[in-house]
Amino acid sequence: MWGMEQEHSALAAALALQCDWGADEALMESPVDRLAVRDAPARAPEAARPAPEPTPPRPIRAAPVTLAAAPPAVTRAEALAAAAPDLAALKAALAAFDGSPLRETATNLVFGEGVADADLMLIGEAPGAEEDRAGRPFVGASGQLLDRMFASVGLARESNFYITNILPWRPPGNRTPTDAEVALFLPFLRRHVALIRPKRLVLVGGVAAKGLIGGKEGITRLRGRWHQVDIPGLGPLPALPTLHPAYLLRSPASKREAWADLLLLRRTLDQAPG
Ligand code: URA
Protein backbone atom coordinates (compact mmCIF):
# COMPACT_ATOMS: atom_id res chain seq x y z
CA MET A 1 0.00 0.00 0.00
CA TRP A 2 1.18 3.46 -0.83
CA GLY A 3 1.72 5.97 1.95
CA MET A 4 0.59 9.60 1.74
CA GLU A 5 4.11 10.73 0.95
CA GLN A 6 4.45 8.44 -2.08
CA GLU A 7 1.03 9.52 -3.29
CA HIS A 8 2.06 13.19 -3.02
CA SER A 9 5.29 12.68 -4.91
CA ALA A 10 3.44 10.74 -7.65
CA LEU A 11 0.96 13.63 -7.96
CA ALA A 12 3.79 16.19 -7.97
CA ALA A 13 5.57 14.21 -10.72
CA ALA A 14 2.35 14.07 -12.79
CA LEU A 15 1.92 17.84 -12.36
CA ALA A 16 5.54 18.52 -13.36
CA LEU A 17 4.99 16.41 -16.48
CA GLN A 18 1.92 18.49 -17.41
CA CYS A 19 4.02 21.67 -17.01
CA ASP A 20 6.74 20.18 -19.22
CA TRP A 21 4.08 19.55 -21.85
CA GLY A 22 3.06 23.21 -21.65
CA ALA A 23 -0.20 22.79 -19.68
CA ASP A 24 0.86 25.28 -17.04
CA GLU A 25 -2.44 27.07 -16.41
CA ALA A 26 -5.10 25.44 -14.22
CA LEU A 27 -8.37 26.46 -15.82
CA MET A 28 -11.05 23.88 -15.01
CA GLU A 29 -11.25 20.21 -14.14
CA SER A 30 -12.57 19.26 -17.57
CA PRO A 31 -12.21 20.96 -20.96
CA VAL A 32 -14.93 23.35 -22.12
CA ASP A 33 -15.72 23.99 -25.78
CA ARG A 34 -16.27 27.71 -25.33
CA LEU A 35 -17.45 28.22 -28.89
CA ALA A 36 -20.20 25.64 -28.38
CA VAL A 37 -21.09 27.17 -25.01
CA ARG A 38 -21.24 30.67 -26.50
CA ASP A 39 -23.43 29.61 -29.45
CA ALA A 40 -25.79 27.27 -27.56
CA PRO A 41 -29.17 28.70 -26.48
CA ALA A 42 -29.63 29.01 -22.70
CA ARG A 43 -30.86 25.65 -21.38
CA ALA A 44 -33.28 25.16 -18.54
CA PRO A 45 -31.98 22.89 -15.76
CA GLU A 46 -32.71 19.19 -16.36
CA ALA A 47 -35.42 18.87 -13.68
CA ALA A 48 -37.29 22.03 -14.69
CA ARG A 49 -37.28 21.27 -18.40
CA PRO A 50 -40.75 20.31 -19.73
CA ALA A 51 -41.20 17.02 -21.58
CA PRO A 52 -40.44 17.47 -25.29
CA GLU A 53 -43.42 18.26 -27.53
CA PRO A 54 -44.16 15.69 -30.24
CA THR A 55 -42.36 16.74 -33.43
CA PRO A 56 -44.82 18.42 -35.87
CA PRO A 57 -44.80 17.12 -39.43
CA ARG A 58 -42.23 18.93 -41.56
CA PRO A 59 -43.60 21.26 -44.24
CA ILE A 60 -43.01 19.92 -47.72
CA ARG A 61 -41.30 23.14 -48.90
CA ALA A 62 -39.77 25.16 -46.10
CA ALA A 63 -39.28 28.87 -46.74
CA PRO A 64 -35.57 29.60 -47.34
CA VAL A 65 -33.86 30.74 -44.15
CA THR A 66 -31.62 33.79 -44.56
CA LEU A 67 -28.97 34.16 -41.90
CA ALA A 68 -27.20 37.51 -41.68
CA ALA A 69 -23.57 36.35 -41.77
CA ALA A 70 -21.46 37.94 -39.05
CA PRO A 71 -18.46 39.76 -40.57
CA PRO A 72 -15.27 37.72 -40.25
CA ALA A 73 -13.18 38.48 -37.17
CA VAL A 74 -10.37 40.08 -39.24
CA THR A 75 -12.86 42.52 -40.81
CA ARG A 76 -14.14 43.43 -37.35
CA ALA A 77 -10.57 43.83 -36.09
CA GLU A 78 -9.79 46.20 -38.99
CA ALA A 79 -12.89 48.31 -38.35
CA LEU A 80 -12.32 48.49 -34.58
CA ALA A 81 -8.64 49.37 -34.96
CA ALA A 82 -9.27 52.04 -37.61
CA ALA A 83 -11.91 53.66 -35.39
CA ALA A 84 -9.57 54.05 -32.38
CA PRO A 85 -8.52 57.74 -32.21
CA ASP A 86 -5.89 57.27 -29.48
CA LEU A 87 -4.00 54.68 -27.40
CA ALA A 88 -6.64 54.50 -24.67
CA ALA A 89 -9.38 53.82 -27.23
CA LEU A 90 -7.22 51.20 -28.97
CA LYS A 91 -6.57 49.43 -25.65
CA ALA A 92 -10.30 49.43 -24.88
CA ALA A 93 -11.10 48.11 -28.37
CA LEU A 94 -8.58 45.29 -27.96
CA ALA A 95 -9.97 44.37 -24.54
CA ALA A 96 -13.51 44.24 -25.94
CA PHE A 97 -12.63 42.36 -29.15
CA ASP A 98 -14.04 38.83 -28.86
CA GLY A 99 -12.70 37.46 -32.15
CA SER A 100 -10.01 35.26 -30.56
CA PRO A 101 -10.29 32.51 -27.92
CA LEU A 102 -6.90 33.68 -26.56
CA ARG A 103 -8.82 36.30 -24.58
CA GLU A 104 -10.62 33.54 -22.68
CA THR A 105 -7.48 31.75 -21.47
CA ALA A 106 -5.25 34.76 -20.77
CA THR A 107 -5.36 36.62 -17.46
CA ASN A 108 -4.49 40.18 -18.50
CA LEU A 109 -4.34 42.16 -21.70
CA VAL A 110 -0.73 43.14 -22.42
CA PHE A 111 -0.99 46.37 -24.40
CA GLY A 112 2.37 48.16 -24.42
CA GLU A 113 4.46 50.59 -22.46
CA GLY A 114 7.27 53.10 -22.68
CA VAL A 115 7.52 56.52 -24.27
CA ALA A 116 4.20 57.07 -26.04
CA ASP A 117 5.67 59.38 -28.71
CA ALA A 118 9.05 57.67 -29.04
CA ASP A 119 11.05 57.68 -32.29
CA LEU A 120 11.80 53.98 -31.73
CA MET A 121 9.24 51.20 -31.26
CA LEU A 122 10.04 47.56 -30.41
CA ILE A 123 7.62 44.81 -31.37
CA GLY A 124 7.88 41.36 -29.81
CA GLU A 125 5.91 38.17 -30.21
CA ALA A 126 3.39 37.58 -27.43
CA PRO A 127 3.17 37.79 -23.64
CA GLY A 128 4.55 34.91 -21.59
CA ALA A 129 3.38 33.78 -18.16
CA GLU A 130 4.91 36.69 -16.26
CA GLU A 131 3.71 39.30 -18.73
CA ASP A 132 0.23 37.75 -18.55
CA ARG A 133 0.23 38.05 -14.76
CA ALA A 134 1.62 41.61 -14.75
CA GLY A 135 -0.27 42.95 -17.81
CA ARG A 136 3.06 44.43 -19.03
CA PRO A 137 5.28 43.45 -21.99
CA PHE A 138 8.73 41.89 -21.58
CA VAL A 139 8.97 41.70 -17.79
CA GLY A 140 10.06 38.04 -17.45
CA ALA A 141 13.53 36.58 -17.95
CA SER A 142 13.68 37.42 -21.67
CA GLY A 143 12.40 40.94 -20.98
CA GLN A 144 15.14 41.48 -18.42
CA LEU A 145 17.74 40.36 -20.95
CA LEU A 146 16.18 42.66 -23.56
CA ASP A 147 16.40 45.60 -21.14
CA ARG A 148 20.08 44.84 -20.46
CA MET A 149 20.85 44.49 -24.18
CA PHE A 150 19.25 47.82 -25.07
CA ALA A 151 20.80 49.52 -22.03
CA SER A 152 24.21 48.49 -23.41
CA VAL A 153 23.60 50.85 -26.35
CA GLY A 154 22.10 53.56 -24.16
CA LEU A 155 18.40 52.82 -24.76
CA ALA A 156 15.68 52.24 -22.15
CA ARG A 157 11.91 51.84 -22.35
CA GLU A 158 11.53 54.52 -19.66
CA SER A 159 13.20 57.20 -21.79
CA ASN A 160 13.89 56.11 -25.39
CA PHE A 161 11.43 53.61 -26.80
CA TYR A 162 7.96 52.13 -26.72
CA ILE A 163 7.46 48.35 -26.60
CA THR A 164 4.56 46.08 -27.49
CA ASN A 165 3.86 42.65 -29.01
CA ILE A 166 2.18 41.22 -32.10
CA LEU A 167 -0.37 39.47 -29.82
CA PRO A 168 -1.83 41.23 -26.79
CA TRP A 169 -2.93 37.95 -25.13
CA ARG A 170 -0.73 35.08 -23.95
CA PRO A 171 -1.09 31.91 -26.04
CA PRO A 172 -1.70 29.01 -23.60
CA GLY A 173 1.50 27.26 -22.57
CA ASN A 174 3.57 29.95 -24.37
CA ARG A 175 3.08 28.20 -27.69
CA THR A 176 4.14 30.07 -30.84
CA PRO A 177 1.31 32.23 -32.24
CA THR A 178 -0.35 30.75 -35.32
CA ASP A 179 -0.35 32.64 -38.64
CA ALA A 180 -4.12 33.14 -38.23
CA GLU A 181 -3.64 34.73 -34.79
CA VAL A 182 -0.94 37.04 -36.15
CA ALA A 183 -3.19 38.06 -39.08
CA LEU A 184 -6.11 38.68 -36.73
CA PHE A 185 -4.20 41.06 -34.45
CA LEU A 186 -2.13 42.82 -37.17
CA PRO A 187 -4.76 45.55 -37.77
CA PHE A 188 -4.58 46.48 -34.07
CA LEU A 189 -0.77 46.42 -34.13
CA ARG A 190 -0.55 48.58 -37.26
CA ARG A 191 -2.92 51.09 -35.67
CA HIS A 192 -0.79 50.95 -32.50
CA VAL A 193 2.29 51.89 -34.56
CA ALA A 194 0.36 54.64 -36.40
CA LEU A 195 -0.67 56.16 -33.06
CA ILE A 196 2.86 56.09 -31.59
CA ARG A 197 4.29 57.48 -34.89
CA PRO A 198 7.86 56.14 -34.43
CA LYS A 199 10.56 56.78 -37.02
CA ARG A 200 11.97 53.24 -36.75
CA LEU A 201 10.90 49.76 -35.66
CA VAL A 202 12.87 46.92 -34.11
CA LEU A 203 11.19 43.57 -34.75
CA VAL A 204 12.13 41.27 -31.89
CA GLY A 205 12.15 37.66 -33.09
CA GLY A 206 10.89 35.72 -36.08
CA VAL A 207 7.15 36.05 -35.42
CA ALA A 208 7.28 39.86 -35.35
CA ALA A 209 9.64 39.97 -38.33
CA LYS A 210 7.56 37.60 -40.48
CA GLY A 211 4.28 39.22 -39.35
CA LEU A 212 5.34 42.70 -40.46
CA ILE A 213 7.77 42.05 -43.30
CA GLY A 214 6.00 39.00 -44.75
CA GLY A 215 7.69 36.57 -47.13
CA LYS A 216 9.22 33.22 -46.41
CA GLU A 217 12.64 34.17 -45.01
CA GLY A 218 13.33 33.24 -41.40
CA ILE A 219 14.79 35.53 -38.76
CA THR A 220 18.39 34.40 -39.30
CA ARG A 221 18.21 35.67 -42.90
CA LEU A 222 16.13 38.78 -42.13
CA ARG A 223 18.12 40.08 -39.16
CA GLY A 224 21.05 42.45 -39.38
CA ARG A 225 19.69 44.83 -42.04
CA TRP A 226 16.95 47.40 -42.38
CA HIS A 227 13.72 46.52 -44.20
CA GLN A 228 10.68 48.63 -45.06
CA VAL A 229 7.32 48.06 -43.43
CA ASP A 230 4.17 49.84 -44.63
CA ILE A 231 2.01 51.26 -41.88
CA PRO A 232 -1.35 52.66 -43.05
CA GLY A 233 -1.65 56.31 -42.12
CA LEU A 234 2.09 56.60 -41.49
CA GLY A 235 3.84 55.34 -44.63
CA PRO A 236 6.91 53.14 -45.05
CA LEU A 237 9.00 52.72 -41.89
CA PRO A 238 12.54 51.30 -41.59
CA ALA A 239 12.39 48.10 -39.51
CA LEU A 240 15.32 46.13 -38.09
CA PRO A 241 14.63 42.46 -37.28
CA THR A 242 16.77 40.95 -34.52
CA LEU A 243 16.97 37.73 -32.54
CA HIS A 244 14.49 37.22 -29.71
CA PRO A 245 16.03 37.32 -26.20
CA ALA A 246 14.21 34.08 -25.32
CA TYR A 247 16.22 32.46 -28.14
CA LEU A 248 19.42 34.08 -26.85
CA LEU A 249 18.78 32.59 -23.40
CA ARG A 250 18.69 29.15 -25.04
CA SER A 251 21.53 29.85 -27.50
CA PRO A 252 23.97 32.27 -25.84
CA ALA A 253 26.44 31.87 -28.74
CA SER A 254 24.01 33.88 -30.90
CA LYS A 255 24.41 36.94 -28.67
CA ARG A 256 27.21 37.95 -31.04
CA GLU A 257 24.67 38.50 -33.88
CA ALA A 258 22.26 40.30 -31.56
CA TRP A 259 25.10 42.58 -30.49
CA ALA A 260 25.88 43.36 -34.15
CA ASP A 261 22.20 44.30 -34.64
CA LEU A 262 22.30 46.61 -31.62
CA LEU A 263 25.44 48.31 -32.93
CA LEU A 264 23.75 48.82 -36.30
CA LEU A 265 20.74 50.33 -34.51
CA ARG A 266 22.98 52.63 -32.44
CA ARG A 267 24.92 53.79 -35.53
CA THR A 268 21.70 54.47 -37.43
CA LEU A 269 20.24 56.48 -34.54
CA ASP A 270 23.49 58.46 -34.18
CA GLN A 271 23.51 59.31 -37.89
CA ALA A 272 19.81 60.23 -38.02
CA PRO A 273 19.11 63.93 -38.47
CA GLY A 274 17.60 65.74 -35.48
N1 URA B 1 8.32 37.50 -25.26
C1 URA B 1 7.73 38.38 -26.07
O1 URA B 1 7.85 38.29 -27.30
N2 URA B 1 7.01 39.35 -25.54
C2 URA B 1 6.85 39.50 -24.22
O2 URA B 1 6.18 40.44 -23.80
C3 URA B 1 7.50 38.57 -23.39
C4 URA B 1 8.23 37.59 -23.92
Tab-separated table of C-alpha atoms and ligand atoms in Angstrom:
chain	number	residue	atom	x	y	z
A	1	MET	CA	0.000	0.000	0.000
A	2	TRP	CA	1.176	3.465	-0.834
A	3	GLY	CA	1.716	5.969	1.946
A	4	MET	CA	0.586	9.597	1.739
A	5	GLU	CA	4.111	10.733	0.951
A	6	GLN	CA	4.447	8.441	-2.076
A	7	GLU	CA	1.029	9.521	-3.291
A	8	HIS	CA	2.059	13.194	-3.018
A	9	SER	CA	5.285	12.675	-4.910
A	10	ALA	CA	3.442	10.743	-7.649
A	11	LEU	CA	0.961	13.628	-7.962
A	12	ALA	CA	3.792	16.187	-7.974
A	13	ALA	CA	5.568	14.214	-10.717
A	14	ALA	CA	2.347	14.073	-12.789
A	15	LEU	CA	1.923	17.844	-12.358
A	16	ALA	CA	5.542	18.516	-13.362
A	17	LEU	CA	4.985	16.408	-16.483
A	18	GLN	CA	1.920	18.490	-17.406
A	19	CYS	CA	4.017	21.674	-17.009
A	20	ASP	CA	6.744	20.184	-19.223
A	21	TRP	CA	4.080	19.552	-21.853
A	22	GLY	CA	3.058	23.212	-21.653
A	23	ALA	CA	-0.202	22.788	-19.684
A	24	ASP	CA	0.863	25.281	-17.038
A	25	GLU	CA	-2.439	27.074	-16.409
A	26	ALA	CA	-5.095	25.442	-14.221
A	27	LEU	CA	-8.375	26.464	-15.816
A	28	MET	CA	-11.047	23.879	-15.005
A	29	GLU	CA	-11.251	20.208	-14.142
A	30	SER	CA	-12.573	19.257	-17.571
A	31	PRO	CA	-12.206	20.965	-20.959
A	32	VAL	CA	-14.934	23.353	-22.122
A	33	ASP	CA	-15.718	23.990	-25.775
A	34	ARG	CA	-16.273	27.713	-25.328
A	35	LEU	CA	-17.451	28.218	-28.893
A	36	ALA	CA	-20.196	25.642	-28.384
A	37	VAL	CA	-21.092	27.173	-25.010
A	38	ARG	CA	-21.245	30.667	-26.501
A	39	ASP	CA	-23.432	29.612	-29.447
A	40	ALA	CA	-25.792	27.275	-27.564
A	41	PRO	CA	-29.172	28.701	-26.477
A	42	ALA	CA	-29.626	29.013	-22.704
A	43	ARG	CA	-30.865	25.646	-21.382
A	44	ALA	CA	-33.281	25.156	-18.542
A	45	PRO	CA	-31.981	22.887	-15.764
A	46	GLU	CA	-32.708	19.188	-16.363
A	47	ALA	CA	-35.424	18.866	-13.679
A	48	ALA	CA	-37.291	22.031	-14.691
A	49	ARG	CA	-37.282	21.273	-18.402
A	50	PRO	CA	-40.747	20.314	-19.730
A	51	ALA	CA	-41.203	17.016	-21.580
A	52	PRO	CA	-40.445	17.466	-25.290
A	53	GLU	CA	-43.418	18.258	-27.527
A	54	PRO	CA	-44.158	15.694	-30.240
A	55	THR	CA	-42.360	16.738	-33.430
A	56	PRO	CA	-44.819	18.420	-35.868
A	57	PRO	CA	-44.804	17.115	-39.427
A	58	ARG	CA	-42.232	18.933	-41.558
A	59	PRO	CA	-43.597	21.259	-44.241
A	60	ILE	CA	-43.010	19.918	-47.716
A	61	ARG	CA	-41.305	23.139	-48.897
A	62	ALA	CA	-39.770	25.162	-46.105
A	63	ALA	CA	-39.278	28.871	-46.744
A	64	PRO	CA	-35.565	29.601	-47.342
A	65	VAL	CA	-33.864	30.740	-44.154
A	66	THR	CA	-31.618	33.794	-44.558
A	67	LEU	CA	-28.965	34.163	-41.903
A	68	ALA	CA	-27.204	37.509	-41.676
A	69	ALA	CA	-23.570	36.351	-41.768
A	70	ALA	CA	-21.461	37.945	-39.051
A	71	PRO	CA	-18.457	39.756	-40.571
A	72	PRO	CA	-15.268	37.724	-40.246
A	73	ALA	CA	-13.175	38.480	-37.174
A	74	VAL	CA	-10.367	40.085	-39.238
A	75	THR	CA	-12.856	42.522	-40.806
A	76	ARG	CA	-14.145	43.431	-37.352
A	77	ALA	CA	-10.574	43.834	-36.092
A	78	GLU	CA	-9.787	46.197	-38.994
A	79	ALA	CA	-12.891	48.313	-38.347
A	80	LEU	CA	-12.315	48.493	-34.582
A	81	ALA	CA	-8.635	49.374	-34.955
A	82	ALA	CA	-9.269	52.040	-37.609
A	83	ALA	CA	-11.911	53.664	-35.390
A	84	ALA	CA	-9.574	54.054	-32.383
A	85	PRO	CA	-8.517	57.739	-32.207
A	86	ASP	CA	-5.886	57.272	-29.477
A	87	LEU	CA	-4.004	54.679	-27.403
A	88	ALA	CA	-6.645	54.497	-24.670
A	89	ALA	CA	-9.377	53.816	-27.233
A	90	LEU	CA	-7.215	51.199	-28.975
A	91	LYS	CA	-6.571	49.434	-25.655
A	92	ALA	CA	-10.301	49.433	-24.876
A	93	ALA	CA	-11.103	48.114	-28.374
A	94	LEU	CA	-8.577	45.289	-27.961
A	95	ALA	CA	-9.967	44.373	-24.544
A	96	ALA	CA	-13.511	44.241	-25.943
A	97	PHE	CA	-12.628	42.355	-29.153
A	98	ASP	CA	-14.044	38.827	-28.858
A	99	GLY	CA	-12.697	37.464	-32.148
A	100	SER	CA	-10.011	35.263	-30.561
A	101	PRO	CA	-10.288	32.509	-27.924
A	102	LEU	CA	-6.903	33.681	-26.556
A	103	ARG	CA	-8.825	36.300	-24.584
A	104	GLU	CA	-10.616	33.536	-22.676
A	105	THR	CA	-7.481	31.746	-21.471
A	106	ALA	CA	-5.254	34.760	-20.770
A	107	THR	CA	-5.358	36.624	-17.458
A	108	ASN	CA	-4.494	40.181	-18.497
A	109	LEU	CA	-4.341	42.163	-21.698
A	110	VAL	CA	-0.729	43.142	-22.419
A	111	PHE	CA	-0.988	46.368	-24.404
A	112	GLY	CA	2.366	48.160	-24.424
A	113	GLU	CA	4.463	50.591	-22.458
A	114	GLY	CA	7.267	53.096	-22.680
A	115	VAL	CA	7.520	56.518	-24.270
A	116	ALA	CA	4.196	57.069	-26.043
A	117	ASP	CA	5.666	59.378	-28.713
A	118	ALA	CA	9.052	57.671	-29.037
A	119	ASP	CA	11.045	57.683	-32.294
A	120	LEU	CA	11.803	53.985	-31.732
A	121	MET	CA	9.240	51.200	-31.257
A	122	LEU	CA	10.037	47.565	-30.407
A	123	ILE	CA	7.619	44.810	-31.374
A	124	GLY	CA	7.878	41.358	-29.806
A	125	GLU	CA	5.908	38.167	-30.208
A	126	ALA	CA	3.391	37.577	-27.427
A	127	PRO	CA	3.172	37.786	-23.639
A	128	GLY	CA	4.546	34.908	-21.595
A	129	ALA	CA	3.379	33.776	-18.164
A	130	GLU	CA	4.914	36.692	-16.256
A	131	GLU	CA	3.709	39.304	-18.726
A	132	ASP	CA	0.227	37.747	-18.550
A	133	ARG	CA	0.232	38.053	-14.763
A	134	ALA	CA	1.617	41.614	-14.748
A	135	GLY	CA	-0.270	42.950	-17.808
A	136	ARG	CA	3.060	44.433	-19.030
A	137	PRO	CA	5.276	43.455	-21.994
A	138	PHE	CA	8.728	41.891	-21.583
A	139	VAL	CA	8.971	41.702	-17.794
A	140	GLY	CA	10.055	38.036	-17.453
A	141	ALA	CA	13.531	36.578	-17.946
A	142	SER	CA	13.677	37.425	-21.666
A	143	GLY	CA	12.403	40.943	-20.975
A	144	GLN	CA	15.145	41.484	-18.425
A	145	LEU	CA	17.738	40.355	-20.951
A	146	LEU	CA	16.182	42.659	-23.562
A	147	ASP	CA	16.395	45.605	-21.139
A	148	ARG	CA	20.084	44.840	-20.459
A	149	MET	CA	20.852	44.493	-24.179
A	150	PHE	CA	19.247	47.822	-25.072
A	151	ALA	CA	20.802	49.516	-22.032
A	152	SER	CA	24.210	48.487	-23.411
A	153	VAL	CA	23.600	50.853	-26.353
A	154	GLY	CA	22.097	53.561	-24.156
A	155	LEU	CA	18.404	52.816	-24.760
A	156	ALA	CA	15.677	52.235	-22.152
A	157	ARG	CA	11.915	51.843	-22.351
A	158	GLU	CA	11.527	54.522	-19.661
A	159	SER	CA	13.200	57.198	-21.791
A	160	ASN	CA	13.889	56.111	-25.391
A	161	PHE	CA	11.426	53.610	-26.801
A	162	TYR	CA	7.956	52.128	-26.722
A	163	ILE	CA	7.460	48.349	-26.599
A	164	THR	CA	4.560	46.076	-27.492
A	165	ASN	CA	3.858	42.652	-29.008
A	166	ILE	CA	2.184	41.216	-32.096
A	167	LEU	CA	-0.369	39.473	-29.823
A	168	PRO	CA	-1.834	41.227	-26.789
A	169	TRP	CA	-2.932	37.955	-25.131
A	170	ARG	CA	-0.735	35.084	-23.954
A	171	PRO	CA	-1.086	31.912	-26.035
A	172	PRO	CA	-1.704	29.009	-23.598
A	173	GLY	CA	1.501	27.256	-22.566
A	174	ASN	CA	3.568	29.948	-24.370
A	175	ARG	CA	3.077	28.200	-27.694
A	176	THR	CA	4.138	30.071	-30.836
A	177	PRO	CA	1.313	32.234	-32.243
A	178	THR	CA	-0.355	30.752	-35.316
A	179	ASP	CA	-0.354	32.638	-38.640
A	180	ALA	CA	-4.117	33.141	-38.226
A	181	GLU	CA	-3.637	34.729	-34.788
A	182	VAL	CA	-0.944	37.038	-36.147
A	183	ALA	CA	-3.186	38.056	-39.085
A	184	LEU	CA	-6.106	38.679	-36.725
A	185	PHE	CA	-4.203	41.061	-34.455
A	186	LEU	CA	-2.132	42.822	-37.166
A	187	PRO	CA	-4.763	45.545	-37.771
A	188	PHE	CA	-4.577	46.477	-34.070
A	189	LEU	CA	-0.767	46.419	-34.126
A	190	ARG	CA	-0.551	48.577	-37.258
A	191	ARG	CA	-2.918	51.093	-35.669
A	192	HIS	CA	-0.788	50.954	-32.505
A	193	VAL	CA	2.285	51.891	-34.562
A	194	ALA	CA	0.363	54.639	-36.402
A	195	LEU	CA	-0.667	56.165	-33.058
A	196	ILE	CA	2.863	56.091	-31.589
A	197	ARG	CA	4.285	57.476	-34.886
A	198	PRO	CA	7.858	56.136	-34.425
A	199	LYS	CA	10.561	56.777	-37.020
A	200	ARG	CA	11.972	53.236	-36.755
A	201	LEU	CA	10.900	49.764	-35.655
A	202	VAL	CA	12.871	46.916	-34.115
A	203	LEU	CA	11.186	43.567	-34.749
A	204	VAL	CA	12.131	41.271	-31.891
A	205	GLY	CA	12.146	37.656	-33.094
A	206	GLY	CA	10.885	35.715	-36.075
A	207	VAL	CA	7.149	36.048	-35.420
A	208	ALA	CA	7.276	39.862	-35.346
A	209	ALA	CA	9.641	39.968	-38.331
A	210	LYS	CA	7.563	37.603	-40.479
A	211	GLY	CA	4.283	39.218	-39.351
A	212	LEU	CA	5.336	42.697	-40.456
A	213	ILE	CA	7.772	42.051	-43.302
A	214	GLY	CA	5.998	38.997	-44.750
A	215	GLY	CA	7.687	36.568	-47.135
A	216	LYS	CA	9.223	33.221	-46.406
A	217	GLU	CA	12.638	34.172	-45.005
A	218	GLY	CA	13.332	33.241	-41.398
A	219	ILE	CA	14.794	35.531	-38.765
A	220	THR	CA	18.393	34.400	-39.301
A	221	ARG	CA	18.205	35.670	-42.897
A	222	LEU	CA	16.131	38.777	-42.133
A	223	ARG	CA	18.123	40.075	-39.161
A	224	GLY	CA	21.050	42.446	-39.376
A	225	ARG	CA	19.695	44.829	-42.042
A	226	TRP	CA	16.948	47.401	-42.380
A	227	HIS	CA	13.719	46.523	-44.199
A	228	GLN	CA	10.680	48.628	-45.057
A	229	VAL	CA	7.316	48.060	-43.428
A	230	ASP	CA	4.166	49.835	-44.630
A	231	ILE	CA	2.008	51.257	-41.882
A	232	PRO	CA	-1.354	52.655	-43.053
A	233	GLY	CA	-1.649	56.313	-42.124
A	234	LEU	CA	2.091	56.603	-41.492
A	235	GLY	CA	3.839	55.344	-44.629
A	236	PRO	CA	6.910	53.142	-45.046
A	237	LEU	CA	9.001	52.725	-41.887
A	238	PRO	CA	12.538	51.299	-41.588
A	239	ALA	CA	12.389	48.102	-39.514
A	240	LEU	CA	15.318	46.128	-38.085
A	241	PRO	CA	14.632	42.461	-37.275
A	242	THR	CA	16.768	40.947	-34.524
A	243	LEU	CA	16.972	37.726	-32.538
A	244	HIS	CA	14.492	37.216	-29.707
A	245	PRO	CA	16.034	37.323	-26.201
A	246	ALA	CA	14.214	34.076	-25.317
A	247	TYR	CA	16.222	32.457	-28.136
A	248	LEU	CA	19.424	34.077	-26.854
A	249	LEU	CA	18.779	32.588	-23.400
A	250	ARG	CA	18.689	29.153	-25.036
A	251	SER	CA	21.531	29.846	-27.502
A	252	PRO	CA	23.970	32.266	-25.844
A	253	ALA	CA	26.437	31.868	-28.742
A	254	SER	CA	24.008	33.877	-30.901
A	255	LYS	CA	24.408	36.937	-28.674
A	256	ARG	CA	27.211	37.952	-31.044
A	257	GLU	CA	24.675	38.496	-33.878
A	258	ALA	CA	22.264	40.296	-31.564
A	259	TRP	CA	25.102	42.580	-30.485
A	260	ALA	CA	25.877	43.364	-34.151
A	261	ASP	CA	22.196	44.300	-34.639
A	262	LEU	CA	22.298	46.611	-31.624
A	263	LEU	CA	25.436	48.313	-32.931
A	264	LEU	CA	23.751	48.821	-36.302
A	265	LEU	CA	20.742	50.331	-34.505
A	266	ARG	CA	22.978	52.628	-32.443
A	267	ARG	CA	24.921	53.791	-35.532
A	268	THR	CA	21.696	54.468	-37.432
A	269	LEU	CA	20.238	56.485	-34.544
A	270	ASP	CA	23.487	58.458	-34.181
A	271	GLN	CA	23.510	59.312	-37.888
A	272	ALA	CA	19.814	60.231	-38.016
A	273	PRO	CA	19.112	63.931	-38.472
A	274	GLY	CA	17.598	65.745	-35.477
B	1	URA	N1	8.322	37.500	-25.256
B	1	URA	C1	7.725	38.378	-26.074
B	1	URA	O1	7.848	38.287	-27.296
B	1	URA	N2	7.008	39.348	-25.541
B	1	URA	C2	6.855	39.503	-24.224
B	1	URA	O2	6.176	40.439	-23.799
B	1	URA	C3	7.501	38.574	-23.389
B	1	URA	C4	8.230	37.586	-23.917
